[in-house]
Short mmCIF file of C-alpha atoms in Angstrom, two decimals:
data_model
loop_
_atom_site.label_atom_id
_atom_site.label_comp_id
_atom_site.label_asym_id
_atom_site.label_seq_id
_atom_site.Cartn_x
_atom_site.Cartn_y
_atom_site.Cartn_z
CA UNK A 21 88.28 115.63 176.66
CA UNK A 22 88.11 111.97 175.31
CA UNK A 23 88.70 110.58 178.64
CA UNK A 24 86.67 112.97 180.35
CA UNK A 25 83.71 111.83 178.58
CA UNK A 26 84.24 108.01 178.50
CA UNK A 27 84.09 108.83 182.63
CA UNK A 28 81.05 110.41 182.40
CA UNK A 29 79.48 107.58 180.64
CA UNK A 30 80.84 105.06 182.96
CA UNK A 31 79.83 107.11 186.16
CA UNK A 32 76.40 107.71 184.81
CA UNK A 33 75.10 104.79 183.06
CA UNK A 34 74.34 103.00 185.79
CA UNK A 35 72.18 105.71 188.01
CA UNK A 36 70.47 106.42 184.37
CA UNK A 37 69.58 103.09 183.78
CA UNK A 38 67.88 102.62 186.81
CA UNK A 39 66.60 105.84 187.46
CA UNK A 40 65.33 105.03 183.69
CA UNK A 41 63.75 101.70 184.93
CA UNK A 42 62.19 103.16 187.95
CA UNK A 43 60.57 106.53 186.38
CA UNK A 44 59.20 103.88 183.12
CA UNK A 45 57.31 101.38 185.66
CA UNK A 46 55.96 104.25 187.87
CA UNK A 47 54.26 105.83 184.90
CA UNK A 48 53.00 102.21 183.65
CA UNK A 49 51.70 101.54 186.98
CA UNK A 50 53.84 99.19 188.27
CA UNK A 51 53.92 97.98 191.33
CA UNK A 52 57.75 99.06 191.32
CA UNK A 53 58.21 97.66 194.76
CA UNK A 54 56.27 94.19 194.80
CA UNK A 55 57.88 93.45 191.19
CA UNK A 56 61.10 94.61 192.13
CA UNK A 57 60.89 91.46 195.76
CA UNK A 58 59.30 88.91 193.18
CA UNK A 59 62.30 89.47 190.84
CA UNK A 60 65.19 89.73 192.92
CA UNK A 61 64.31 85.95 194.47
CA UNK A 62 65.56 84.52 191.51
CA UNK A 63 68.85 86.32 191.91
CA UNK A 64 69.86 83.97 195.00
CA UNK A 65 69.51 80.64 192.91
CA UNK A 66 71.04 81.95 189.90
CA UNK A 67 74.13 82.69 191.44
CA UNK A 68 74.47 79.56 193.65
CA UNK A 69 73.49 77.19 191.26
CA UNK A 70 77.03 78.44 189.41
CA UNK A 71 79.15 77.39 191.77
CA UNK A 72 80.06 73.54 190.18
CA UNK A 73 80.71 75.27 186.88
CA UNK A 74 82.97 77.70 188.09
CA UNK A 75 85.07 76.19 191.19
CA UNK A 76 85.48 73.21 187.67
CA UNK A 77 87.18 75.85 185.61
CA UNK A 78 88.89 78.21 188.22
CA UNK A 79 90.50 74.84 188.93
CA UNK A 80 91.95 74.13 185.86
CA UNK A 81 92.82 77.62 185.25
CA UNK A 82 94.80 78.34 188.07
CA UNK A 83 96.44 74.53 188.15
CA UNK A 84 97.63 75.26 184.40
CA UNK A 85 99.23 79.24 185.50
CA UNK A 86 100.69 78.15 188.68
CA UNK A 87 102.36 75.07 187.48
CA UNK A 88 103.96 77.04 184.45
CA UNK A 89 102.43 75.35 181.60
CA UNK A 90 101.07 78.27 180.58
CA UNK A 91 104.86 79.38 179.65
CA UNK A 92 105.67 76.14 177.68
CA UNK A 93 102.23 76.82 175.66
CA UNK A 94 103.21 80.47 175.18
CA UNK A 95 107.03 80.01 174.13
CA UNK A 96 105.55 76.95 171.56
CA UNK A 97 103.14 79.89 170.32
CA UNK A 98 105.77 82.25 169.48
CA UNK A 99 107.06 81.59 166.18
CA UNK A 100 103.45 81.75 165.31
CA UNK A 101 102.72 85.12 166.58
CA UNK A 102 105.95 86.89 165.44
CA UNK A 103 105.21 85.99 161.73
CA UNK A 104 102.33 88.30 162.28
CA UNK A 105 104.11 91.05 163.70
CA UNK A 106 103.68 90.39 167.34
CA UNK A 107 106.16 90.50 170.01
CA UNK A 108 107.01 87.26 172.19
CA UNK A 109 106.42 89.90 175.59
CA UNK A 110 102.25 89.56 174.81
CA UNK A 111 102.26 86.16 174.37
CA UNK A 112 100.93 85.07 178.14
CA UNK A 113 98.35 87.70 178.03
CA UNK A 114 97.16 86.48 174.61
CA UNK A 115 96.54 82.71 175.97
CA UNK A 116 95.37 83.92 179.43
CA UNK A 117 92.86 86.43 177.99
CA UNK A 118 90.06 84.10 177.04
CA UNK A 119 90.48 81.73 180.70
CA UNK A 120 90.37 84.37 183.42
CA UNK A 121 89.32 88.39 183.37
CA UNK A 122 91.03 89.23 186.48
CA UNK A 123 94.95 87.41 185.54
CA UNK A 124 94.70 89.05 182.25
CA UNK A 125 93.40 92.46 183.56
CA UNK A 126 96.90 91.68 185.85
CA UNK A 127 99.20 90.73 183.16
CA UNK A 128 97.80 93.61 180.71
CA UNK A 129 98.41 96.17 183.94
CA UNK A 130 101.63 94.76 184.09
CA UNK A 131 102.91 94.73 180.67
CA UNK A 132 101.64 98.60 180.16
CA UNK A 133 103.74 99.60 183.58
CA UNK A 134 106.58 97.88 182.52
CA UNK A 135 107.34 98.76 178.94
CA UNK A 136 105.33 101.87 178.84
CA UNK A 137 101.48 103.29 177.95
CA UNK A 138 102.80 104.42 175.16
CA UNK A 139 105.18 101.89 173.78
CA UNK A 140 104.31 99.66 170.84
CA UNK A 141 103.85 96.28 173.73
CA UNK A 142 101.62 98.57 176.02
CA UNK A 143 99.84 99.73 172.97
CA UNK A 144 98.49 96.65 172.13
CA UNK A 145 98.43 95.29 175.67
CA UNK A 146 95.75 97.72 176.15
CA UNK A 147 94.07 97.29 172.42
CA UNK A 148 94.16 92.66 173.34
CA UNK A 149 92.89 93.33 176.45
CA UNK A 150 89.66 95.52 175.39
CA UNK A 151 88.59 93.59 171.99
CA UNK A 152 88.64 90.00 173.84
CA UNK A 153 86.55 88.72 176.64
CA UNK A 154 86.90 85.65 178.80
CA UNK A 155 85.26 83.39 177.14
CA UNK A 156 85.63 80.07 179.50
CA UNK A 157 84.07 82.87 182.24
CA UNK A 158 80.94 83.41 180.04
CA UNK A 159 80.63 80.02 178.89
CA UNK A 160 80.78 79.09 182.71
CA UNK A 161 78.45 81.19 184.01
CA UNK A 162 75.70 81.44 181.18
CA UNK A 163 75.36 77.78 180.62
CA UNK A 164 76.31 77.19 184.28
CA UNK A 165 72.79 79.63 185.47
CA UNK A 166 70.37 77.07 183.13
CA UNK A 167 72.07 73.84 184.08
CA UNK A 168 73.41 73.04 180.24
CA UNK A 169 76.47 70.73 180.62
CA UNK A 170 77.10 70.02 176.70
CA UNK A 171 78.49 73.23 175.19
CA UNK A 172 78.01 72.22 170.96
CA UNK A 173 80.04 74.88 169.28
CA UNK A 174 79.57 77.61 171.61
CA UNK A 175 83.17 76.46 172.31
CA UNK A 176 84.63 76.82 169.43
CA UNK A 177 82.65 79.81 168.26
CA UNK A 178 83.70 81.54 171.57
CA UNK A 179 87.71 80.21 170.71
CA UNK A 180 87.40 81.79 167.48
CA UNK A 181 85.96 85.05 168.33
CA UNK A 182 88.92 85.19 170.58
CA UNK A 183 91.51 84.32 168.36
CA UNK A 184 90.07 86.95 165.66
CA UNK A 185 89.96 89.61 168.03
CA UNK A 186 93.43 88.75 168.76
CA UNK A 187 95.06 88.67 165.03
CA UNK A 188 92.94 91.70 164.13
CA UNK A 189 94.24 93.55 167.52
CA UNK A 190 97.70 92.71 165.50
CA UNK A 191 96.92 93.79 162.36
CA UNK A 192 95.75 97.33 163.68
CA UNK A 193 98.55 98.05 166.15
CA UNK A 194 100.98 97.35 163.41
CA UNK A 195 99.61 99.28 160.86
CA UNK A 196 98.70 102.58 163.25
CA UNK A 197 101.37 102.53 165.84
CA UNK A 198 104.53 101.22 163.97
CA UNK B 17 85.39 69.81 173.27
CA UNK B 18 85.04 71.45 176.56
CA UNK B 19 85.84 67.82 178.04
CA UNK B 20 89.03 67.31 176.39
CA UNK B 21 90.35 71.55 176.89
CA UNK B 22 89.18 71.09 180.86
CA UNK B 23 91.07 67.81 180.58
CA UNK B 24 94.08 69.70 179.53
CA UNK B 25 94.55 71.64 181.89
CA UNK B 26 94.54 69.95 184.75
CA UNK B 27 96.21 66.92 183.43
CA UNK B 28 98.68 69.17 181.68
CA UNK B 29 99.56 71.53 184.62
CA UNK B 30 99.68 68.87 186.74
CA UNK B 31 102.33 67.18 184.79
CA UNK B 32 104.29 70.27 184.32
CA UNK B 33 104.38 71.09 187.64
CA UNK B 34 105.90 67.42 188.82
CA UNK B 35 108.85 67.66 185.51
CA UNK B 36 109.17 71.46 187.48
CA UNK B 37 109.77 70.13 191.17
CA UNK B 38 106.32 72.16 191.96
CA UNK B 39 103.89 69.22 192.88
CA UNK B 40 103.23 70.85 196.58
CA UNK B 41 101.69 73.88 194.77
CA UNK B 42 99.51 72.01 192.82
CA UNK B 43 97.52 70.52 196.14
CA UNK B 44 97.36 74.51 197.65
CA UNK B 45 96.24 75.89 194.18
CA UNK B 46 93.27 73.35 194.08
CA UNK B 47 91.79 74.16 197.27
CA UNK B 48 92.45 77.78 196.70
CA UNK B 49 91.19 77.78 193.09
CA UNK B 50 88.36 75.86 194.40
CA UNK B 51 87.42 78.76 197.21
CA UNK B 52 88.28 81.64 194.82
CA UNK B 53 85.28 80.26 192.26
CA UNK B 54 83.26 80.05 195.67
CA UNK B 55 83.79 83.46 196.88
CA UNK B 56 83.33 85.09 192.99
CA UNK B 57 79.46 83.55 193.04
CA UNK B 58 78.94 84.38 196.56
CA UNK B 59 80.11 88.22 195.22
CA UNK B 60 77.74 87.69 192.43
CA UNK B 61 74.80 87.36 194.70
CA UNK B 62 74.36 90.94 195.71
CA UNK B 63 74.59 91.86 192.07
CA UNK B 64 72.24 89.18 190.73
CA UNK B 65 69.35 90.22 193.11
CA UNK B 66 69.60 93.85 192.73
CA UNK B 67 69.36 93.65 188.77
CA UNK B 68 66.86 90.46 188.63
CA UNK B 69 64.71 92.85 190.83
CA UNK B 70 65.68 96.07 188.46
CA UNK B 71 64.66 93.66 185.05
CA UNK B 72 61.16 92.06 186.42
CA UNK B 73 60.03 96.08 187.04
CA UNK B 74 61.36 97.13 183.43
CA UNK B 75 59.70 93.54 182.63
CA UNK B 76 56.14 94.41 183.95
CA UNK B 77 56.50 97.88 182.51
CA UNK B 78 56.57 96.53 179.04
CA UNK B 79 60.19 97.38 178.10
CA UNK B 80 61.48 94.11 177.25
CA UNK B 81 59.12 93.18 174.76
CA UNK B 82 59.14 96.44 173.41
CA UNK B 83 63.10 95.86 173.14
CA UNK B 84 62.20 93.24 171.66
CA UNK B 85 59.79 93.89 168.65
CA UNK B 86 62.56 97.14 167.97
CA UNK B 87 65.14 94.13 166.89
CA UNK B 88 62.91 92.19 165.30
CA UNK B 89 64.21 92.22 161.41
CA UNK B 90 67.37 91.41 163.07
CA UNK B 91 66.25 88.19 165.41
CA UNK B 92 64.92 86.61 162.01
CA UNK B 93 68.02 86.30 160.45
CA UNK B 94 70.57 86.03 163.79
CA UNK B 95 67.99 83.85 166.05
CA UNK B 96 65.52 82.11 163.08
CA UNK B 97 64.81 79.68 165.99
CA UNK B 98 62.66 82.15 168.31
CA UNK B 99 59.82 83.56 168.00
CA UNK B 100 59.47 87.35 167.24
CA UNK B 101 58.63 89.59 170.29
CA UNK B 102 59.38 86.60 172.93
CA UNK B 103 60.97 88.31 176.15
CA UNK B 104 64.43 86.25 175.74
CA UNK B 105 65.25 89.14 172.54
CA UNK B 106 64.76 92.20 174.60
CA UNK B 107 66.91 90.19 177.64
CA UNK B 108 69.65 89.71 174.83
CA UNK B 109 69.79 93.63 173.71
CA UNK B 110 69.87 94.76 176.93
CA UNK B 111 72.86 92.16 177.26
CA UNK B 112 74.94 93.16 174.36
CA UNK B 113 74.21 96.98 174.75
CA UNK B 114 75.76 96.48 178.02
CA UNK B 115 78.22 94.67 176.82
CA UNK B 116 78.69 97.88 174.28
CA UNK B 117 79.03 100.20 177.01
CA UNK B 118 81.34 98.17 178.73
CA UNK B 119 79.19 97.38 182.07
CA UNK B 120 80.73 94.48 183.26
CA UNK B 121 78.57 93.85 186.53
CA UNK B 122 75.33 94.55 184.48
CA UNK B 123 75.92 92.55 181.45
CA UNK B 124 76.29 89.52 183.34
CA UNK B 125 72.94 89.85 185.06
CA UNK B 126 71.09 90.94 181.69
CA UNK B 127 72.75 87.83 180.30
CA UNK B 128 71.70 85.12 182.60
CA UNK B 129 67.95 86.56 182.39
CA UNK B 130 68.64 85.49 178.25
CA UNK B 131 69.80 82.70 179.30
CA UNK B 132 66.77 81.70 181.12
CA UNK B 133 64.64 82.55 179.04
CA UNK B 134 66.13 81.00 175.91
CA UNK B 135 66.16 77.88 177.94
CA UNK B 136 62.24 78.17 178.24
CA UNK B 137 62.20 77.38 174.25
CA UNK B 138 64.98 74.60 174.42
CA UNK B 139 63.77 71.08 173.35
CA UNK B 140 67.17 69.87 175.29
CA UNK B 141 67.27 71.16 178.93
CA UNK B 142 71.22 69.96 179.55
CA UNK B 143 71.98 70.78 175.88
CA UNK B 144 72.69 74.10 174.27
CA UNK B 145 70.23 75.22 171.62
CA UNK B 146 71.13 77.05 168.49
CA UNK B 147 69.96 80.32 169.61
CA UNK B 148 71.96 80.03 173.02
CA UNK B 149 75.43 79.58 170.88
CA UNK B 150 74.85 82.55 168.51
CA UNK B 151 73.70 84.53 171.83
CA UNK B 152 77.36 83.36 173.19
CA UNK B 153 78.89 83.73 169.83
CA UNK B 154 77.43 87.26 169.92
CA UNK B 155 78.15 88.07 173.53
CA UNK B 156 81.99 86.99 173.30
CA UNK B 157 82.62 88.67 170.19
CA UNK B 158 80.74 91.91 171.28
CA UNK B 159 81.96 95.32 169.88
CA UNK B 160 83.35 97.71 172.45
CA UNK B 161 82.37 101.44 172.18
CA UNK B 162 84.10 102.17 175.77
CA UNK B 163 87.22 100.35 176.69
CA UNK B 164 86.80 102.34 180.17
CA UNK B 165 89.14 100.03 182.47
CA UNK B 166 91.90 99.78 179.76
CA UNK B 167 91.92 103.87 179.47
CA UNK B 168 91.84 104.02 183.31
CA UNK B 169 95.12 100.98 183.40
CA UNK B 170 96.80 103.61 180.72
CA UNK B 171 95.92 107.35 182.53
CA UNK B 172 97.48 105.66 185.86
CA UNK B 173 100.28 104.66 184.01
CA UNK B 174 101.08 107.96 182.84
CA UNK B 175 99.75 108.21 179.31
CA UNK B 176 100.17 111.31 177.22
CA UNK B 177 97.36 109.89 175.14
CA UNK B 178 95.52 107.38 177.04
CA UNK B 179 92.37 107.19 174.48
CA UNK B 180 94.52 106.65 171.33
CA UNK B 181 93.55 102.70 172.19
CA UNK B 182 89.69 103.29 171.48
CA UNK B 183 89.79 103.58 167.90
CA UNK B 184 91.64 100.10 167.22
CA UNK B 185 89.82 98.59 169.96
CA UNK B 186 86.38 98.94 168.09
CA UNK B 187 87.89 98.13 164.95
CA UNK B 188 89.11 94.66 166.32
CA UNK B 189 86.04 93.88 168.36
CA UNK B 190 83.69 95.29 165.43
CA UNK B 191 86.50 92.46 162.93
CA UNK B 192 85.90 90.07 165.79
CA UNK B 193 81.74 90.23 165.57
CA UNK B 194 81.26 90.30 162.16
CA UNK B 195 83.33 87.34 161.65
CA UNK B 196 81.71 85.16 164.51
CA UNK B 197 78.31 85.84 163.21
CA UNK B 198 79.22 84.78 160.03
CA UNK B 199 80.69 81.93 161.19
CA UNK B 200 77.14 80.82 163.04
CA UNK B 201 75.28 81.37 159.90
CA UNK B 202 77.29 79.06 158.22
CA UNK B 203 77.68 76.62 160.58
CA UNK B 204 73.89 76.88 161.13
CA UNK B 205 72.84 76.47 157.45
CA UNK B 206 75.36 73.52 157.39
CA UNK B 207 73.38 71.88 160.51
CA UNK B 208 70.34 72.39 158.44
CA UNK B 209 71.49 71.00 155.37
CA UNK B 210 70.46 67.68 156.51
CA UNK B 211 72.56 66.44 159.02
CA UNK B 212 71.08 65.86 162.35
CA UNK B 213 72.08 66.99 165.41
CA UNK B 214 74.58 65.13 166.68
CA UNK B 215 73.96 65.12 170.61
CA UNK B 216 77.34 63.87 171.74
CA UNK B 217 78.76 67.37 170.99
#
């Protein structure tokens, strides 16, 4: 039933909204289809004027995976994690989670076939991997699209929000599932 | 900050990879890295023109700034820098009520139009404004009602109760928001307290 619904609303949000968009400037008289060309120019630039900011970061990224730092960090991180409760398996999708959508998205898939949807790991796999977003991948893109090269404490703020939605995915799993 | 994290990683993973006997990878990963971040803006075209198109209609038909005045007890006290009713609030609600639906590929356009327009009120064109770092703050933090992909990982998997993750999940991402905001206030009232803005940042 749950899941039913949460399809519905991801198969029909997007036809609504536009459908929405559509019907509200044809009643304000709109010119739906001039506004619609003098908009959609600025899409082109937009998305070019990324490309520095993200072939900078995708670099580093996938430079710090392949070369298997990202193991050292995670096995330094464990005694950390595990005095909250967490098990050493989640550890590379905790650290990935905030650098790139699609490798966690990967690991999460991963760690969910491999121990189980409904083990305690693929439990909160799934709950780390919905309450944290890829925060180098925003920070990229949305200061990337304006030209803004000094960050101030987006960073951090973006880190932190991270890292919160981390310890309380934790906290949760541990006191629901265990 | 971002400087010395950026420096990290490729200084770090390239040292790792030489103790690990790996150092040929690292040459093949940078030009493949480098085309991968290539090919994921050259993806984001299509979606970027169709929505920019989509948000100057719903633009011209008044929605935005009726978005906007909707929010506006809340823009005094999240965004104190903007003024009430400007366009760049309704860009941000549409933004995080994507975000709140969980519509990747729409968010992202919704966002940048913020962006732009939050840039239009920046004193600082290459530096980020307070407004833009709460908008982040907000946007990275942002409560999930509909975990959809997770759900959809867990029913392939075999689930016998695939949705049993949706609870938790908006009780971390709702933890997640409310402490981030708080955060910005305080870091915001700090900046205000009389020290200046320190540009290096």
């Amino acid at each position: 039933m749950v899941v039913l619904t949460l399809e519905a609303v991801s198969r029909w949000s997007i036809p609504v909204l536009v459908f929405f968009f559509l019907l509200l400037g044809w009643v304000r008289r709109v010119p739906v289809y001039e506004a619609f060309i003098q908009g959609a120019g600025e899409g082109f630039q937009t998305a070019i004027r990324i490309i520095p900011y993200l072939v900078a970061m995708f670099v580093a990224i996938k430079v710090f995976r392949v070369s298997g730092a990202l193991e050292i960090m995670a096995h330094a991180c464990a005694p950390v994690l595990r005095l909250f409760g967490a098990p050493v398996e989640i550890l590379p999708l905790a650290i990935m989670r905030p650098l790139s959508g699609s490798s966690a998205l990967g690991l999460a898939t991963e760690l969910i076939k491999t121990y189980g949807p409904d083990s305690f790991i693929g439990r909160l796999a799934s709950v780390m991997q919905g309450s944290t977003d890829t925060t180098f991948f925003v920070l990229t893109v949305y200061f990337g699209s304006v030209g803004i090269r000094r960050y101030r404490h987006a960073v951090i703020l973006g880190l932190l929000a991270d890292l919160s939605g981390l310890f309380a995915s934790i906290w949760i799993c541990n006191h629901l599932f265990k | 900050m971002i400087n010395l994290i950026w420096l990290f990683l490729i200084l770090g993973g390239i040292a790792v990879a030489a103790c690990n006997g790996r150092i040929d990878l690292v040459t093949e990963t940078f030009f493949g890295a480098a085309n991968d971040g290539v090919r994921v803006c050259l993806d984001l075209i299509g979606l970027m023109t169709l929505w920019m198109g989509m948000l100057e209609v719903a633009r011209q038909a008044g929605l935005i700034r009726l978005l906007a005045r909707l929010v506006r007890p809340l823009t005094v006290i999240l965004f104190p820098d903007i003024p009430p009713q400007h366009p760049a609030m309704g860009a941000i609600i549409m933004n995080i009520s994507a975000n709140i639906l969980g519509l990747g590929n729409a968010a992202t356009p919704f966002g940048l139009k913020a962006m732009q327009e939050l840039q239009k009120l920046n004193p600082w064109p290459d530096t980020a404004s307070n407004a833009m770092c709460t908008f982040l703050a907000l946007n990275t933090s942002c409560i999930v009602l509909i975990p959809a992909t997770i759900v959809g990982v867990r029913v392939a998997a075999g689930s016998i109760n695939a949705t049993e993750i949706v609870a938790p999940t908006i009780f971390a991402t709702g933890f997640s928001m409310f402490f981030v905001i708080m955060l910005d206030i305080i870091w915001r009232s700090y900046l205000k307290a009389g020290h200046r803005r320190r540009r290096k940042w």
